[in-house]
Coordinates of C-alpha atoms and ligand atoms in Angstrom, one line a residue:
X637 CA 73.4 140.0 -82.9
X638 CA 70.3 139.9 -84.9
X639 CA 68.2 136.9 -86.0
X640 CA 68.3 135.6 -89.5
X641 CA 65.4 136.8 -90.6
X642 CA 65.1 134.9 -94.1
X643 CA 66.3 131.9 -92.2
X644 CA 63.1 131.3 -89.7
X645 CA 61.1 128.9 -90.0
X646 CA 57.9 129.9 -91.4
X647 CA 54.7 128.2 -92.5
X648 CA 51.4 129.0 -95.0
X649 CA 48.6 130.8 -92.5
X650 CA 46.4 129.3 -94.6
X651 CA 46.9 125.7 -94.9
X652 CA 50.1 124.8 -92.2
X653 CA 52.1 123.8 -94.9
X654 CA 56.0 124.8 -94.3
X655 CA 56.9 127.5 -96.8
X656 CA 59.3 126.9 -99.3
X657 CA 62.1 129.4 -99.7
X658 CA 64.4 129.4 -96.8
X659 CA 67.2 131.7 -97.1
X660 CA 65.7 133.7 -99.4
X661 CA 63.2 136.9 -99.4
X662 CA 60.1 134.3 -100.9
X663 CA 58.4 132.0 -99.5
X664 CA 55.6 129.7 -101.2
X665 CA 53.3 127.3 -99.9
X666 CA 53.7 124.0 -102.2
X667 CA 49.7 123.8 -102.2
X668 CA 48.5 126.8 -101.7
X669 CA 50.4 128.1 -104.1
X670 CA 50.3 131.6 -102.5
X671 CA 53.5 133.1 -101.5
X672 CA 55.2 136.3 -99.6
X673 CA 57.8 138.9 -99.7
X674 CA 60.1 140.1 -97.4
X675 CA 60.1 143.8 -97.7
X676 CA 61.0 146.8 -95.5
X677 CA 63.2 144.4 -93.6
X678 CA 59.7 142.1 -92.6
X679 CA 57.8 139.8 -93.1
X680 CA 54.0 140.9 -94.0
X681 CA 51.4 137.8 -92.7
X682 CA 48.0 139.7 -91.6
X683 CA 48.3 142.4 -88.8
X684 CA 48.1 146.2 -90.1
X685 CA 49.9 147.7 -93.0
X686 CA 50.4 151.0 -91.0
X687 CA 50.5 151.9 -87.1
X688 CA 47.2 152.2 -85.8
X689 CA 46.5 154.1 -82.4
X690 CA 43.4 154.6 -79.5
X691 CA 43.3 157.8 -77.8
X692 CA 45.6 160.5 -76.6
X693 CA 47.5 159.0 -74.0
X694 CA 48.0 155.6 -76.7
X695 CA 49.0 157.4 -79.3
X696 CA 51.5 159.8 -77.1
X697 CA 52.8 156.3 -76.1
X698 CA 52.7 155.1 -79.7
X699 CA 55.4 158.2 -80.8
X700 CA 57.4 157.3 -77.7
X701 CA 57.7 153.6 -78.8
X702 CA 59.2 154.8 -82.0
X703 CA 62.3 155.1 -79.5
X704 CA 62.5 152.5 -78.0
X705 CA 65.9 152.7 -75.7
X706 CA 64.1 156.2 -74.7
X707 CA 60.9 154.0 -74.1
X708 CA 62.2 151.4 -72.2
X709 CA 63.9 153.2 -69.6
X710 CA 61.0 155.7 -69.1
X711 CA 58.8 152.8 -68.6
X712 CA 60.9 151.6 -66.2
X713 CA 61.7 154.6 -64.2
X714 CA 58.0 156.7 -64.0
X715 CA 55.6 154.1 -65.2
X716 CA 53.4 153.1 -62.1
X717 CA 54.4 149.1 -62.8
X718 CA 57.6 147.7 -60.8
X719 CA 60.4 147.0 -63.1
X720 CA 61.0 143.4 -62.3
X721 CA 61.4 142.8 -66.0
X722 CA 65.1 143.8 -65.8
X723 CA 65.9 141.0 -63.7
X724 CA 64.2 138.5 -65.9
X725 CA 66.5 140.0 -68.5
X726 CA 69.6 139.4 -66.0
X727 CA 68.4 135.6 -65.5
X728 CA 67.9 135.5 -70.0
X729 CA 71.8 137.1 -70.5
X730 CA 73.5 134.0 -73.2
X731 CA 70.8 132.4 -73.1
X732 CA 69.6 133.7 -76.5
X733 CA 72.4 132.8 -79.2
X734 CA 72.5 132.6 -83.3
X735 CA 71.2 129.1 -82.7
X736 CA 68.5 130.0 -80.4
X737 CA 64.9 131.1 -81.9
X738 CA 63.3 133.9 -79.5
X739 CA 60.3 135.1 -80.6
X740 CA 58.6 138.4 -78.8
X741 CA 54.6 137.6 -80.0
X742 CA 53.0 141.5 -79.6
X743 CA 56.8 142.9 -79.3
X744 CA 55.4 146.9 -79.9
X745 CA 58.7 148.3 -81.1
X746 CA 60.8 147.0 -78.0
X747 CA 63.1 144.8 -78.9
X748 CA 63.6 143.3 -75.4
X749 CA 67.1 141.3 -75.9
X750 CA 69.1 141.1 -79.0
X751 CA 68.5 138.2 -81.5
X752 CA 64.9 138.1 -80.2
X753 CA 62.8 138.3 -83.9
X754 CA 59.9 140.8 -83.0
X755 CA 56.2 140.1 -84.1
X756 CA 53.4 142.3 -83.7
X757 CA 50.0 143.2 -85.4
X758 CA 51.4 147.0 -86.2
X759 CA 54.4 147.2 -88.3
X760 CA 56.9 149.2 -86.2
X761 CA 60.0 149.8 -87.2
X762 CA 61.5 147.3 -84.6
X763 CA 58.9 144.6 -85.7
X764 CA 60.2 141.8 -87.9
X765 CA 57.2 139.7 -88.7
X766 CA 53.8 141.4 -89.2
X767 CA 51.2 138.9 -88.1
X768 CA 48.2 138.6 -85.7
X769 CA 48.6 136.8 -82.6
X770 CA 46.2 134.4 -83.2
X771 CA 47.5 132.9 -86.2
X772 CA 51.8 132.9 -86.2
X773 CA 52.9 131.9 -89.3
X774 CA 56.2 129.9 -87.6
X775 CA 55.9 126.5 -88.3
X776 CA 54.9 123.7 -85.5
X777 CA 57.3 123.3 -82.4
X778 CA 60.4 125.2 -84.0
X779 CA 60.7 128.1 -81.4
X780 CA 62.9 128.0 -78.3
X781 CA 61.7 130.7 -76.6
X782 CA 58.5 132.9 -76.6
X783 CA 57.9 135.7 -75.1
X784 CA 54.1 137.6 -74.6
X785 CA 54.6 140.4 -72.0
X786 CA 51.2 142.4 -71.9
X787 CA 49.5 140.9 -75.1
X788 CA 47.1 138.9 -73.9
X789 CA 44.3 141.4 -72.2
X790 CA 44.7 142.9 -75.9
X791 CA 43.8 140.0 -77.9
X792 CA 40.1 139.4 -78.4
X793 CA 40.3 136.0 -78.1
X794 CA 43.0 135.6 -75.6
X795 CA 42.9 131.3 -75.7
X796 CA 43.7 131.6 -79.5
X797 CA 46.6 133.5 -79.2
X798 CA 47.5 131.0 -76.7
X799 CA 47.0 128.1 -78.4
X800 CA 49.3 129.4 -81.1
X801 CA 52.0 130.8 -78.5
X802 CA 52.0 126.8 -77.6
X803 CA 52.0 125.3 -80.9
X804 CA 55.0 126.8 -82.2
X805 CA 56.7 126.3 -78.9
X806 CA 59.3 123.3 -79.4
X807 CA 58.6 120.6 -76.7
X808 CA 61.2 121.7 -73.9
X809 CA 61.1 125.5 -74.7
X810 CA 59.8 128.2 -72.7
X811 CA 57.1 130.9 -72.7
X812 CA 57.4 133.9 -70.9
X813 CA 53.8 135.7 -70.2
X814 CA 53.0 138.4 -68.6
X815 CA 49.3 139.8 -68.1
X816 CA 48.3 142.9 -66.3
X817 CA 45.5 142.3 -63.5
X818 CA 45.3 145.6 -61.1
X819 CA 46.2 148.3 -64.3
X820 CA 43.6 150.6 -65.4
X821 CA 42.0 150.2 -68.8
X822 CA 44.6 151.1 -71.5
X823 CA 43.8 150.8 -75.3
X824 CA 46.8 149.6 -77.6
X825 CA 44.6 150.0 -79.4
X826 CA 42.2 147.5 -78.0
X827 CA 41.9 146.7 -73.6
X828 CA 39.4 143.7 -73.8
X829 CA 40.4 141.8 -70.3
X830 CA 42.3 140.7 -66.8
X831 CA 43.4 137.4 -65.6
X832 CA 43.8 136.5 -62.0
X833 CA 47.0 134.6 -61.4
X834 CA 45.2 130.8 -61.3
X835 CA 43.2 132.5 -64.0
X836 CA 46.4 132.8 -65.9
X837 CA 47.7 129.8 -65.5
X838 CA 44.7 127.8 -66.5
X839 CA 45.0 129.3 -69.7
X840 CA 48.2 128.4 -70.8
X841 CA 47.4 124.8 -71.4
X842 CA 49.6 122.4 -72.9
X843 CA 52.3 124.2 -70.8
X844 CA 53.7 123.0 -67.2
X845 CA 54.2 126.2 -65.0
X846 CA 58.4 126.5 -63.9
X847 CA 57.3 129.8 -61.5
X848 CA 55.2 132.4 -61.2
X849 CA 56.3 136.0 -60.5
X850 CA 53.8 139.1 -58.5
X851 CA 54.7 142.7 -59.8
X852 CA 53.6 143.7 -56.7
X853 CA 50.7 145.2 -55.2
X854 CA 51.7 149.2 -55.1
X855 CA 51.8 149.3 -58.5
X856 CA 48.0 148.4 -59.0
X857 CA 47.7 151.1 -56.3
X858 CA 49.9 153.6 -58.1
X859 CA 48.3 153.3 -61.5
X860 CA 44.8 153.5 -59.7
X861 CA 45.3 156.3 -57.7
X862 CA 47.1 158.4 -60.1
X863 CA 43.0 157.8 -62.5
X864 CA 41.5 158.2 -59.0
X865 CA 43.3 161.7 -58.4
X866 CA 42.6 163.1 -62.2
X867 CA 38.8 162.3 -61.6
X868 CA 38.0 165.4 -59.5
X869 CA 41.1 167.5 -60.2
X870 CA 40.2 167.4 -64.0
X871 CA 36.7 169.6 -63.3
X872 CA 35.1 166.8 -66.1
X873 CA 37.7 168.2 -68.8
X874 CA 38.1 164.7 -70.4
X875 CA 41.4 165.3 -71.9
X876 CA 42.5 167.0 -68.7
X877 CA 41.9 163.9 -66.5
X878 CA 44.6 161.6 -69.3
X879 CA 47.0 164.3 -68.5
X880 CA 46.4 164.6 -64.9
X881 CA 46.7 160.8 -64.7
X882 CA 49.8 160.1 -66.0
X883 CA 51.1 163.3 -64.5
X884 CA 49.6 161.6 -61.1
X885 CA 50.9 158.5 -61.6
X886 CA 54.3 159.3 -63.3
X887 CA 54.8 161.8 -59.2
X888 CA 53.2 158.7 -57.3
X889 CA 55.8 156.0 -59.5
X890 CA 59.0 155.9 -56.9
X891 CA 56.4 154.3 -54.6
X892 CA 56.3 151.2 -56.9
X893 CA 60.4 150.2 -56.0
X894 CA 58.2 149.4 -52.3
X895 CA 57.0 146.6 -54.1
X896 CA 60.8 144.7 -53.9
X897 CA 59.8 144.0 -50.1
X898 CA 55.7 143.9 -50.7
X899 CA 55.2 142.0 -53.9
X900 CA 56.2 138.5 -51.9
X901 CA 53.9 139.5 -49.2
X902 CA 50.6 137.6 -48.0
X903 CA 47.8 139.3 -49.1
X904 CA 49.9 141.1 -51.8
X905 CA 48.9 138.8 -55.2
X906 CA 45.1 139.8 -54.0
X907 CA 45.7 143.4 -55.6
X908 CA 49.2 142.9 -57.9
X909 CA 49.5 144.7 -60.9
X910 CA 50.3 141.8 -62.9
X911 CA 51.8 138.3 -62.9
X912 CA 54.9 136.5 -65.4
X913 CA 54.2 132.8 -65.7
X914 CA 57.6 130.9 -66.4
X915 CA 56.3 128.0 -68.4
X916 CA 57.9 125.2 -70.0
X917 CA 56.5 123.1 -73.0
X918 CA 56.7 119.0 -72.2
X919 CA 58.8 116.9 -73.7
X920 CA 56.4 114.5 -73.9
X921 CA 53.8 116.6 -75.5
X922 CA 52.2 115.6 -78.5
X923 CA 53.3 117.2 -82.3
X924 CA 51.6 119.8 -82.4
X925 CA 49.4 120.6 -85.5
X926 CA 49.4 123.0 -87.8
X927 CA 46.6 125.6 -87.4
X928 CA 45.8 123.9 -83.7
X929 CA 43.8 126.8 -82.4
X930 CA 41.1 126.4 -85.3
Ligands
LIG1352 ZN1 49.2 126.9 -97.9

């Protein structure tokens, strides 16, 4: 199943106004009277016209992601970070339908479920609406679900892209959003910051937390070690030390699976690799308005 791409609801970036054009590969704003193709199988609103990449290690990821399957599993088999995304998927199974709108806001070229329409700032082949994730072009409370699964510590202004994530929200849907805290510093292409958990949660305002899931702490411990190892072993060759740590970390990565009995642990959350908030947008909210987060 894949989402109806010149059916989604989509507003002017400029102005807030819904774009006229629905079903169709144009939309127009009635007053700004600007309007945008469909081409390449995407919509173009901002983000890059080609992919953009940081150093050696981020663009070997970047070629992987243009296989995605490929990606995916070796993510979740050698990366240092405990896969607990495949049981969010398990939970998410029907839950995403022709009449459901699922929206993955800094997707990469992972499309994480079927029928989930895939927005990022680089225009991979998997991405479906080129935009920047602090100004969506989806109109006001139309979107069922949204996910942001390490996005935010990439955003320079991580609130705004939160604000937006909420705004197209529908009152009653929910956000999915994952931030790395104990990772490395990894540019795709940008790394600007970490939230703690409460940290995390503080910032998505305007949305009640459901739950709150820990990664786990050997993961942070994995992807730390295998830098710490490549430090020394790489004799101050710089492009030795990316090799050495992924190498590092990619032999240390069966360690993370430890993290099914430690990530619930006391004491664990105080070095976890990351946390997924499970949030839910009030019924009760206010509308939201169009171009919120400015
Ligand atoms: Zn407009």
């Amino acid at each position: 199943m894949k989402a109806d791409l010149l059916r989604l609801p989509l507003e002017c970036p400029s102005c807030g106004d819904l774009l006229e054009g629905i079903g169709t590969a144009t939309r127009t704003c009635p007053r700004c009277d600007r309007s945008w193709q469909m081409s390449q199988g995407k919509w173009w609103f901002g983000g890059e016209t080609s992919v953009v990449t940081g150093d050696a290690t981020d663009s070997f990821k970047s070629r992987l992601k243009l296989h995605p399957k490929l990606y995916t599993t070796l993510i979740d088999l050698i990366s240092p970070v405990y896969p607990h995304w495949i049981s969010e998927r398990r939970r998410l199974r029907g839950r995403i339908t022709p009449s459901v709108l699922a929206v993955d806001i800094g997707s990469g070229n992972t499309r994480i479920m079927d029928g989930v329409v895939n927005v990022d700032l680089m225009p991979y082949p998997n991405v479906d609406v080129v935009s920047d994730a602090d100004r969506l072009p989806f109109a006001s409370d139309s979107v069922d679900i949204v996910f942001s699964i390490a996005v935010l510590e990439h955003v320079p202004d991580p609130h705004a892209a939160v604000a937006e994530l909420v705004r197209v929200l529908r009152p009653g849907g929910h956000a999915y959003v994952f931030v790395p805290f104990m990772q490395g510093f990894h540019a795709a292409p940008h790394d600007y910051q970490r939230f703690t958990r409460p940290g995390l949660e503080r910032a998505l305002r305007g949305l009640r937390v459901i739950r709150t899931e820990s990664f786990g702490p050997t993961s942070g411990l994995v992807w730390v070690l295998g830098e710490w190892l490549a430090i020394p072993l790489s004799l101050g060759i710089a492009p030795l030390q990316r090799v050495l740590a992924l190498l590092f970390q990619t032999l240390l990565s069966p360690l993370k699976f430890l993290d099914v009995l430690f990530r619930r642990m006391p004491g664990s959350e105080n070095i976890s690799t990351g946390f997924l908030v499970v949030a839910v947008k009030e019924k009760g909210s206010p509308p939201s308005v169009a171009g919120g987060s400015h």
